[in-house]
PDB file of N, CA and C in Angstrom:
ATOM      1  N   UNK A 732       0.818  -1.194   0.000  1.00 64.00           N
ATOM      2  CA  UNK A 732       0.000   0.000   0.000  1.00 64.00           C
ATOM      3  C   UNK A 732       0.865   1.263   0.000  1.00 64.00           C
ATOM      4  N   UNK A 733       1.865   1.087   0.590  1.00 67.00           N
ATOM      5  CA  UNK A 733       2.984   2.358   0.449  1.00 67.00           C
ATOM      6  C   UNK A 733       3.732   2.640  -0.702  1.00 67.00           C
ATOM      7  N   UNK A 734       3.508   1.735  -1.600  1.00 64.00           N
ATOM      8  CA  UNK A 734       3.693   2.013  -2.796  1.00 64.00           C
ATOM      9  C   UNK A 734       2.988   3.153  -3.918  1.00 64.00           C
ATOM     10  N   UNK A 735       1.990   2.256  -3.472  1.00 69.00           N
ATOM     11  CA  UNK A 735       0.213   3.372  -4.404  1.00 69.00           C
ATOM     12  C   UNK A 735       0.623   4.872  -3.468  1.00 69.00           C
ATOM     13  N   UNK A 736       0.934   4.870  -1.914  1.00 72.00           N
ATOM     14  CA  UNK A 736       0.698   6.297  -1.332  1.00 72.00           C
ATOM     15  C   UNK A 736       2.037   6.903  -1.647  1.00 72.00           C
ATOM     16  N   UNK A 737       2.721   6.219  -1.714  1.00 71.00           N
ATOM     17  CA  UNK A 737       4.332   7.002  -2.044  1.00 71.00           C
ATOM     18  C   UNK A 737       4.503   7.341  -3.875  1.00 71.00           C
ATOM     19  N   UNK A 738       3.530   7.142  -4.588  1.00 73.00           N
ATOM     20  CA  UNK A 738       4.129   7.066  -6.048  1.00 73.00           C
ATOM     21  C   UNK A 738       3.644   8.358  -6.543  1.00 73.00           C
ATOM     22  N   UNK A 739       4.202   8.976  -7.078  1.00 78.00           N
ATOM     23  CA  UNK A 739       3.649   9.534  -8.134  1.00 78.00           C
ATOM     24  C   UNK A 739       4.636   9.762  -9.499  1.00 78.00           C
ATOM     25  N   UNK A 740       3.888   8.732 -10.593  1.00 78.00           N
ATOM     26  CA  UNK A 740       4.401   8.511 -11.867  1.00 78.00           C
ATOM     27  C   UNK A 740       3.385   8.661 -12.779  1.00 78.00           C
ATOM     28  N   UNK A 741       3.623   8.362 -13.804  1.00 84.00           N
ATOM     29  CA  UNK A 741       3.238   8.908 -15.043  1.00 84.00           C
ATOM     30  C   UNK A 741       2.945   7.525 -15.696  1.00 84.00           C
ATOM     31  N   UNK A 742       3.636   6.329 -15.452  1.00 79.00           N
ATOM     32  CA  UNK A 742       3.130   4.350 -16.006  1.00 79.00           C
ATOM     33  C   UNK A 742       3.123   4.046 -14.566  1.00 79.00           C
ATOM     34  N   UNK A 743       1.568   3.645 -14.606  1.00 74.00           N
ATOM     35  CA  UNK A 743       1.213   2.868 -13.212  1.00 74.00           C
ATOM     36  C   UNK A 743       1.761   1.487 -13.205  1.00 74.00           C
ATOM     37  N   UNK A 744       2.077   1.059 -14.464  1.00 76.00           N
ATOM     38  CA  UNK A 744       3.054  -0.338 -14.708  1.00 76.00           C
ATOM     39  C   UNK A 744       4.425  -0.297 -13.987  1.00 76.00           C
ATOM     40  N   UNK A 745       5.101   0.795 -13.610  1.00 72.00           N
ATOM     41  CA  UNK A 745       5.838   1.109 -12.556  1.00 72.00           C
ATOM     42  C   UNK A 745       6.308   1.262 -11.552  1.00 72.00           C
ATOM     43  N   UNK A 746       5.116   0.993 -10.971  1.00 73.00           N
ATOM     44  CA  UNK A 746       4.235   1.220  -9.635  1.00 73.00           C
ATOM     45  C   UNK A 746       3.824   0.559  -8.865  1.00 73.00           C
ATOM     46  N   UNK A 747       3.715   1.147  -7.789  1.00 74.00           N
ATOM     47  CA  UNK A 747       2.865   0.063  -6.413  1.00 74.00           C
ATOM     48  C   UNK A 747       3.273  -1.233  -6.719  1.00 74.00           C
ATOM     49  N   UNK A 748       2.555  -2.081  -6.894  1.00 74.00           N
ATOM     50  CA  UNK A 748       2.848  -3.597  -7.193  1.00 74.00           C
ATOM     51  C   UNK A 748       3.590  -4.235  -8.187  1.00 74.00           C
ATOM     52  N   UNK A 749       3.541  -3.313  -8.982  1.00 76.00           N
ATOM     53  CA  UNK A 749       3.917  -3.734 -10.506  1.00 76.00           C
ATOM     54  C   UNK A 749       5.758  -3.863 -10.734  1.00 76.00           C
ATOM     55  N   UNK A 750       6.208  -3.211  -9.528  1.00 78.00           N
ATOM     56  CA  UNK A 750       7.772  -3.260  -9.702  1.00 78.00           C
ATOM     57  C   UNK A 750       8.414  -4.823  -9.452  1.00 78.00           C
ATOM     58  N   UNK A 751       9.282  -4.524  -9.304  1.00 80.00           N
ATOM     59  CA  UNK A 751      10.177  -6.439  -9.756  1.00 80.00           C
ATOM     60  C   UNK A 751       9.787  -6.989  -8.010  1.00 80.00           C
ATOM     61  N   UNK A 752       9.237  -8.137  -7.995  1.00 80.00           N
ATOM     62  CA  UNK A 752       9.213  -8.901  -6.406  1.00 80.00           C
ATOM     63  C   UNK A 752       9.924  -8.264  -5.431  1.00 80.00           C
ATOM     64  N   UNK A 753      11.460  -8.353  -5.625  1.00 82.00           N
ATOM     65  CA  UNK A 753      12.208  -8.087  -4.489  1.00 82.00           C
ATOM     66  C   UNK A 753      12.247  -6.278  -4.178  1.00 82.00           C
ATOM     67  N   UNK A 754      11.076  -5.955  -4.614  1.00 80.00           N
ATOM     68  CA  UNK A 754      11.061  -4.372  -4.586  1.00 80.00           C
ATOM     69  C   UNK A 754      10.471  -3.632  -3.660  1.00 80.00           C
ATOM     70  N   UNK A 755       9.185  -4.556  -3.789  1.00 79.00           N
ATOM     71  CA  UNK A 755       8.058  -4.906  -3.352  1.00 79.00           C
ATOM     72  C   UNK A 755       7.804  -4.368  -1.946  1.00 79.00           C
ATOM     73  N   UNK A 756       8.835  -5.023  -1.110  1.00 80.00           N
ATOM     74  CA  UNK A 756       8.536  -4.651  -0.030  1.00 80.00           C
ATOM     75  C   UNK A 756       9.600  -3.601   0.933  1.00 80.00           C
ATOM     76  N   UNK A 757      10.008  -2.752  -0.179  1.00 81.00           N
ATOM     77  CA  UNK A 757      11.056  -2.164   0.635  1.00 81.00           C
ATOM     78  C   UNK A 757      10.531  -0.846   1.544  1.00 81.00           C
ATOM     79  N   UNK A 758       9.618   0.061   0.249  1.00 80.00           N
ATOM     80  CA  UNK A 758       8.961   1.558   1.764  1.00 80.00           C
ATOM     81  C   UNK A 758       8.774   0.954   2.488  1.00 80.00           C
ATOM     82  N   UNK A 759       7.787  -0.351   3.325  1.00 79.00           N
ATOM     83  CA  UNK A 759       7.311  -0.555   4.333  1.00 79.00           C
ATOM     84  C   UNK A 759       9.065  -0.901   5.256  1.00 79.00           C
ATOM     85  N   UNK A 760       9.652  -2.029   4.945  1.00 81.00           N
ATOM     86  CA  UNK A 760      10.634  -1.886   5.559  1.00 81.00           C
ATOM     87  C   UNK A 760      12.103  -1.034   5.822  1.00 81.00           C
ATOM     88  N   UNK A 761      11.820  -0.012   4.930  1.00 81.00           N
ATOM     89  CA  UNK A 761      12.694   0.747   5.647  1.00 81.00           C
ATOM     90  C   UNK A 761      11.505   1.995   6.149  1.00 81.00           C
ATOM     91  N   UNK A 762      10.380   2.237   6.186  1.00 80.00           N
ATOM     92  CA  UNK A 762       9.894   3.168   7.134  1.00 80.00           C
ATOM     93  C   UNK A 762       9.740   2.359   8.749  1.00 80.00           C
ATOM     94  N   UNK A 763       9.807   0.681   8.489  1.00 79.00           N
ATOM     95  CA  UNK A 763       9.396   0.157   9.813  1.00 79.00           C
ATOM     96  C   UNK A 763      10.256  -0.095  10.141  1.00 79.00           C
ATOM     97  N   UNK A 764      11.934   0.737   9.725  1.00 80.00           N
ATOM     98  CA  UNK A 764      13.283   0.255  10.459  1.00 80.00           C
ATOM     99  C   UNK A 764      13.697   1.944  10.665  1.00 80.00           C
ATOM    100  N   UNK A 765      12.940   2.875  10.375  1.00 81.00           N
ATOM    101  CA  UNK A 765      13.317   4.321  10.798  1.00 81.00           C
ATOM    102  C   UNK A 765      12.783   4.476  12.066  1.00 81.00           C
ATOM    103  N   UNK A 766      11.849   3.440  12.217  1.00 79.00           N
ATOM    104  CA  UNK A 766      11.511   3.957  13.410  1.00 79.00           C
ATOM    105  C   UNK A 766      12.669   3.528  15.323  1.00 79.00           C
ATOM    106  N   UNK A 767      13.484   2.902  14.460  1.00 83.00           N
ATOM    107  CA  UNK A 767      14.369   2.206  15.298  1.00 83.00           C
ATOM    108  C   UNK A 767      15.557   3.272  15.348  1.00 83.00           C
ATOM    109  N   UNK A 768      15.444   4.686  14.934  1.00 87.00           N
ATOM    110  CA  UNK A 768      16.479   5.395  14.990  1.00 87.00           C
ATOM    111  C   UNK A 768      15.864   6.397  15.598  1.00 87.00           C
ATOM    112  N   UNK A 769      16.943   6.493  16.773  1.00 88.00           N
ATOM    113  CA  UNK A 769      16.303   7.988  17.317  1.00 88.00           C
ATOM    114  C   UNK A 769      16.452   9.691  16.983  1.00 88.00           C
ATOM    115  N   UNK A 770      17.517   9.578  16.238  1.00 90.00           N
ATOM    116  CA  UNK A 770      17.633  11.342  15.501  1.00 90.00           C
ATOM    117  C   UNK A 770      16.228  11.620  14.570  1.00 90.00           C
ATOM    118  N   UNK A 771      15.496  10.139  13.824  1.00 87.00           N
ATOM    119  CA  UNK A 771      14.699  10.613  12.920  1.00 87.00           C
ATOM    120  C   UNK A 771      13.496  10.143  13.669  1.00 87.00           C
ATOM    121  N   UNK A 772      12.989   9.714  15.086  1.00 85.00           N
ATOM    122  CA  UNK A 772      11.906   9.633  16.140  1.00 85.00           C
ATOM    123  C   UNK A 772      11.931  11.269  16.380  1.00 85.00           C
ATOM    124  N   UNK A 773      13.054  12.152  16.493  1.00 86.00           N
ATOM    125  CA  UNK A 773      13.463  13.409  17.172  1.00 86.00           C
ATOM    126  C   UNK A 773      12.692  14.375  16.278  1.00 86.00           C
ATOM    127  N   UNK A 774      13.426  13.989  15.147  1.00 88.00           N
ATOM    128  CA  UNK A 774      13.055  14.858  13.992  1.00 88.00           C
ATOM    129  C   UNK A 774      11.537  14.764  13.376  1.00 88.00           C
ATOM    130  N   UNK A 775      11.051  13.637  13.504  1.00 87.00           N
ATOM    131  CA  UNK A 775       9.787  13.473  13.144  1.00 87.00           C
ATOM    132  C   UNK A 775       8.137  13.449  13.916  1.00 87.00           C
ATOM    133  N   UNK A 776       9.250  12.599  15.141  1.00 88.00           N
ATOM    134  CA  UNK A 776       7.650  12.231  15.970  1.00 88.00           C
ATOM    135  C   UNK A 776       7.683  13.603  17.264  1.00 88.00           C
ATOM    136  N   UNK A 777       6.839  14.368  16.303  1.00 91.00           N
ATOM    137  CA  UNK A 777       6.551  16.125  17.226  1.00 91.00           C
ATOM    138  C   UNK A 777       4.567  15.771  17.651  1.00 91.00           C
ATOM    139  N   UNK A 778       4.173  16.454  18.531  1.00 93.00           N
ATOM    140  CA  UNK A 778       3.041  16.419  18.489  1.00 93.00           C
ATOM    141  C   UNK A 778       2.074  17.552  17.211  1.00 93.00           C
ATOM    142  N   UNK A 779       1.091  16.770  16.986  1.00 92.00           N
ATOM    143  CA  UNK A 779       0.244  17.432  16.059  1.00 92.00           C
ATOM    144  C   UNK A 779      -0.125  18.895  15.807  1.00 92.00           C
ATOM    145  N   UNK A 780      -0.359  19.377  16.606  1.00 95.00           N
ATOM    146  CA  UNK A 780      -0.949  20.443  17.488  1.00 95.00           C
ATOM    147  C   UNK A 780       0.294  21.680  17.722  1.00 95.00           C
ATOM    148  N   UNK A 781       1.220  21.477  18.292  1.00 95.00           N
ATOM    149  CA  UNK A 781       1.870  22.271  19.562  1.00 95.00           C
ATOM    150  C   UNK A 781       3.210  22.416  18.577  1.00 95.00           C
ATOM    151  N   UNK A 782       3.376  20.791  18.104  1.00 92.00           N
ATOM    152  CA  UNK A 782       4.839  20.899  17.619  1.00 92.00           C
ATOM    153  C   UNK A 782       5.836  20.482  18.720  1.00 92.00           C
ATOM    154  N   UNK A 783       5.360  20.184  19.754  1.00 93.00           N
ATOM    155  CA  UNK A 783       6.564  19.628  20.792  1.00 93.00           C
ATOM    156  C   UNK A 783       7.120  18.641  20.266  1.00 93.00           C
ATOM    157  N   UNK A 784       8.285  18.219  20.710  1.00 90.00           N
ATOM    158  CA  UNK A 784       8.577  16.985  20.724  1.00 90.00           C
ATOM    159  C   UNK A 784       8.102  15.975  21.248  1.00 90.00           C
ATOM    160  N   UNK A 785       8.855  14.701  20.981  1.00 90.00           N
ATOM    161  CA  UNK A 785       8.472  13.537  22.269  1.00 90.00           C
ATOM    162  C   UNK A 785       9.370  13.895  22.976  1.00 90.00           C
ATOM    163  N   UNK A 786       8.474  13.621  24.140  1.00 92.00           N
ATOM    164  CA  UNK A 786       9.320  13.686  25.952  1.00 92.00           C
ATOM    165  C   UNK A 786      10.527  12.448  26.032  1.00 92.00           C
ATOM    166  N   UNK A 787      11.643  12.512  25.933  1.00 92.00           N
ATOM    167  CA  UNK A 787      12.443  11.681  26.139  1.00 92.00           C
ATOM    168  C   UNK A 787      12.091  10.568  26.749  1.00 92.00           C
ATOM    169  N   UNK A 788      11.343  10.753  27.646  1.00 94.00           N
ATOM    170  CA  UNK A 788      11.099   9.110  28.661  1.00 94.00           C
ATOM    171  C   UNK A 788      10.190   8.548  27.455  1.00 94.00           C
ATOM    172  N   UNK A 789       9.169   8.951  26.391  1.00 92.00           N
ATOM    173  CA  UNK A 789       8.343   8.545  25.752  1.00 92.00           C
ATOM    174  C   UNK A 789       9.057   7.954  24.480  1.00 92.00           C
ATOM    175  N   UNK A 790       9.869   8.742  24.123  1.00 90.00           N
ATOM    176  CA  UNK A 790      11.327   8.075  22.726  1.00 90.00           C
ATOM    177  C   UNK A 790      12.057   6.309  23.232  1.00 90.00           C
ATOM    178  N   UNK A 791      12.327   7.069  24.929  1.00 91.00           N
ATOM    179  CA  UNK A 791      13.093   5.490  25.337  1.00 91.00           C
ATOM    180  C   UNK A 791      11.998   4.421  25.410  1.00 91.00           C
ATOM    181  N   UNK A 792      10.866   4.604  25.554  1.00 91.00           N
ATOM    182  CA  UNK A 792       9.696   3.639  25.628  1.00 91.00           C
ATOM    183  C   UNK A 792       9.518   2.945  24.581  1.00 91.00           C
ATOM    184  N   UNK A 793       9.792   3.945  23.311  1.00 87.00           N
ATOM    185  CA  UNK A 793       9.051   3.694  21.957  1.00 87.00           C
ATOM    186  C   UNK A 793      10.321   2.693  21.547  1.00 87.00           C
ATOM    187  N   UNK A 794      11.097   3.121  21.759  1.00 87.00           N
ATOM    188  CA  UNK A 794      12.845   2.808  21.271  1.00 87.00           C
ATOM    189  C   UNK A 794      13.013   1.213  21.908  1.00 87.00           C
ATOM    190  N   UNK A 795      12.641   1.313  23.311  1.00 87.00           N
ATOM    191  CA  UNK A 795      12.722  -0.204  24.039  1.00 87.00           C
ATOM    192  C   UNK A 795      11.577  -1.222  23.554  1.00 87.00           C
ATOM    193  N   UNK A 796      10.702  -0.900  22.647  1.00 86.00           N
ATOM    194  CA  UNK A 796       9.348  -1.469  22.828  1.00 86.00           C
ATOM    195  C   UNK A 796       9.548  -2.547  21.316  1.00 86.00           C
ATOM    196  N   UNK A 797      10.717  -2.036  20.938  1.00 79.00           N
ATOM    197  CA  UNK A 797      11.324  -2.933  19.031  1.00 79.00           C
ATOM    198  C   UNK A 797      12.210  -4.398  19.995  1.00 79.00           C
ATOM    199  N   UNK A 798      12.587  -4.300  21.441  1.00 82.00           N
ATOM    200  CA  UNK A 798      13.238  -5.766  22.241  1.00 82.00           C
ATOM    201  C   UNK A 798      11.984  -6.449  22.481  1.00 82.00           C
ATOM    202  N   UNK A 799      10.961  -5.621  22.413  1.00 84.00           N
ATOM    203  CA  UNK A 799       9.728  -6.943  23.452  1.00 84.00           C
ATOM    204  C   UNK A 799       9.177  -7.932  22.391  1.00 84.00           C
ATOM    205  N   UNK A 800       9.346  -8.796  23.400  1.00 84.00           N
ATOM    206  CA  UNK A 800       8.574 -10.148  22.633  1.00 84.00           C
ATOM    207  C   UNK A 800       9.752 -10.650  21.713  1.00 84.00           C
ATOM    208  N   UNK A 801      11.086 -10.544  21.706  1.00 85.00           N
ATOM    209  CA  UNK A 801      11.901 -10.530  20.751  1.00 85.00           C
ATOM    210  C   UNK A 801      11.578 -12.247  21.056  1.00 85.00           C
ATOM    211  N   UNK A 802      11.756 -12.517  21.859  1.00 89.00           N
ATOM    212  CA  UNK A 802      12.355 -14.350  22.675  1.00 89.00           C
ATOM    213  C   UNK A 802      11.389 -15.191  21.534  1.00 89.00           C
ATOM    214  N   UNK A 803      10.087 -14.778  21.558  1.00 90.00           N
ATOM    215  CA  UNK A 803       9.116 -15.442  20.888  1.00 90.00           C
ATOM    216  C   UNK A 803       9.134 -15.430  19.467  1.00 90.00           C
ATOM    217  N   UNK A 804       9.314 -14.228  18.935  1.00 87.00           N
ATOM    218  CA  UNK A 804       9.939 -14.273  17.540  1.00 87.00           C
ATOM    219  C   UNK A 804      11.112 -14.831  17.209  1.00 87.00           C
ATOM    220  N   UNK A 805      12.113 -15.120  17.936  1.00 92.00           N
ATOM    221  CA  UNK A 805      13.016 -16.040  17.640  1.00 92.00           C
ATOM    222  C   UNK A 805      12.439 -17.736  17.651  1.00 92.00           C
ATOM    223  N   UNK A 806      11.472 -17.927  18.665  1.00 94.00           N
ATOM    224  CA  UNK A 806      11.173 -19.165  18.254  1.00 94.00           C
ATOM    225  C   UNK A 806      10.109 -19.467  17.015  1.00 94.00           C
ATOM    226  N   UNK A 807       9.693 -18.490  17.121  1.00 93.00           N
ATOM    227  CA  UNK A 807       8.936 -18.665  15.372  1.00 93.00           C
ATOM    228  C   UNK A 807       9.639 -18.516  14.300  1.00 93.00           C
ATOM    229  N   UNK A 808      10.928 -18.066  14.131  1.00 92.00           N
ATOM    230  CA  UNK A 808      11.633 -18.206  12.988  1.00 92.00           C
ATOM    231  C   UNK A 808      12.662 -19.727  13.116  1.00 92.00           C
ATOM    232  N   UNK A 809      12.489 -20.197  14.161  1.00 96.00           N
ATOM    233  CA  UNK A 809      13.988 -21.340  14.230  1.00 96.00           C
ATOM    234  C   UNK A 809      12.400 -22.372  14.046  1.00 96.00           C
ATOM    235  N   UNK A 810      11.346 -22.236  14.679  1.00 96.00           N
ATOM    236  CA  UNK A 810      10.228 -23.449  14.337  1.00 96.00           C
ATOM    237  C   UNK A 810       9.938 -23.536  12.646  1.00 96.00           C
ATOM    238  N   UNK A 811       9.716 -22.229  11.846  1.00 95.00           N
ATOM    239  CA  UNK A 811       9.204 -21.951  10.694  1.00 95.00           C
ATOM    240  C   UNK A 811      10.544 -22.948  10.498  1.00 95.00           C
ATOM    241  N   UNK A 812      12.212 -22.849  10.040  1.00 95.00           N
ATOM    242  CA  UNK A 812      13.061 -23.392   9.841  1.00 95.00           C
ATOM    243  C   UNK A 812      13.035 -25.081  10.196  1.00 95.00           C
ATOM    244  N   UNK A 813      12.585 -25.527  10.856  1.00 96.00           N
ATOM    245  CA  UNK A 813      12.742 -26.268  11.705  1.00 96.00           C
ATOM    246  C   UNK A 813      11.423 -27.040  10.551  1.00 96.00           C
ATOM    247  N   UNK A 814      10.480 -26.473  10.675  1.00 95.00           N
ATOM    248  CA  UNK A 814       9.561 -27.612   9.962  1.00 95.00           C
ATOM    249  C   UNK A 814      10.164 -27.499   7.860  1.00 95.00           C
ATOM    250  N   UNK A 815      10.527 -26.440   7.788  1.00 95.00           N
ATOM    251  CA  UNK A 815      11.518 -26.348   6.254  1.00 95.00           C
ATOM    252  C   UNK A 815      12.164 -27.283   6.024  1.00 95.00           C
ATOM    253  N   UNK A 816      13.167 -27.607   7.400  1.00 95.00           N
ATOM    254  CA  UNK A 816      13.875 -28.600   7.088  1.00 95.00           C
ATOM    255  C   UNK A 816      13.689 -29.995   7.386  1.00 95.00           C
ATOM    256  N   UNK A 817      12.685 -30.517   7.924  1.00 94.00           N
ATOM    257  CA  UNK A 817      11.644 -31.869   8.078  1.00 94.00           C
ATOM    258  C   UNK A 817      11.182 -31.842   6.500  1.00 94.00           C
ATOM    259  N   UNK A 818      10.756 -30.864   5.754  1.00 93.00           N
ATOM    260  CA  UNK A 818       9.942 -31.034   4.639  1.00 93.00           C
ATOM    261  C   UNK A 818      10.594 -31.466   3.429  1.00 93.00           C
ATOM    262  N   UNK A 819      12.176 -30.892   3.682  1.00 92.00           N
ATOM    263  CA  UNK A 819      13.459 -31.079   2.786  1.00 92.00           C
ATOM    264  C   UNK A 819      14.094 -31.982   3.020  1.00 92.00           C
ATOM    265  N   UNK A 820      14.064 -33.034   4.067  1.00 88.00           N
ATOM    266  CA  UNK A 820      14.819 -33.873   4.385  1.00 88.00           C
ATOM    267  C   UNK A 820      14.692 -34.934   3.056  1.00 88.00           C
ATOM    268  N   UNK A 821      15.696 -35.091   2.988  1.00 75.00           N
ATOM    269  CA  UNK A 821      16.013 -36.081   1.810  1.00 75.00           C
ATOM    270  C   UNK A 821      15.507 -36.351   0.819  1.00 75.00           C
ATOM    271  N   UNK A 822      15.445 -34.858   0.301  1.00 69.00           N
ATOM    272  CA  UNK A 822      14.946 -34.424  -0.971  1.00 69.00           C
ATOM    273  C   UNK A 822      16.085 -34.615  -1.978  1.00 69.00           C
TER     274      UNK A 822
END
């Protein structure tokens, strides 16, 4: 979807979906890996209204909150692997 909202071209064959697979998914992952930097949390995440910033204790919250649940996502990627390689066995 960040494709269609990020484009503006002139061949929609260019576009949003239409670019090569491995393309595909890059705005989303590098806007969902900016958020793991704090100069551009600083620079960006201001309130609506006022224009303040975030309150520092609220940046370290946001900043600590990309470790939680990490434990469990590691076991869903070594299980996902784990049944890959039961499926490949002696192929």
């Amino acid at each position: 979807a960040l494709h269609q909202m990020l484009s503006d071209v002139t061949y929609g064959s260019i576009s949003g979906t239409s670019v090569a697979r491995d393309f595909v998914e890059l705005p989303s992952q590098l806007f969902e890996h900016w958020l793991e930097v704090p100069e551009v949390l600083r620079a960006f995440a201001v309130h609506a209204e006022t224009g303040e910033p975030m309150p520092q204790a609220m940046l370290e919250k946001v900043l600590g909150a990309a470790n939680f649940d990490q434990g469990f996502q590691t076991v869903e990627y070594v299980s996902s692997a784990l049944v890959d390689l039961a499926f490949h066995e002696g192929v």
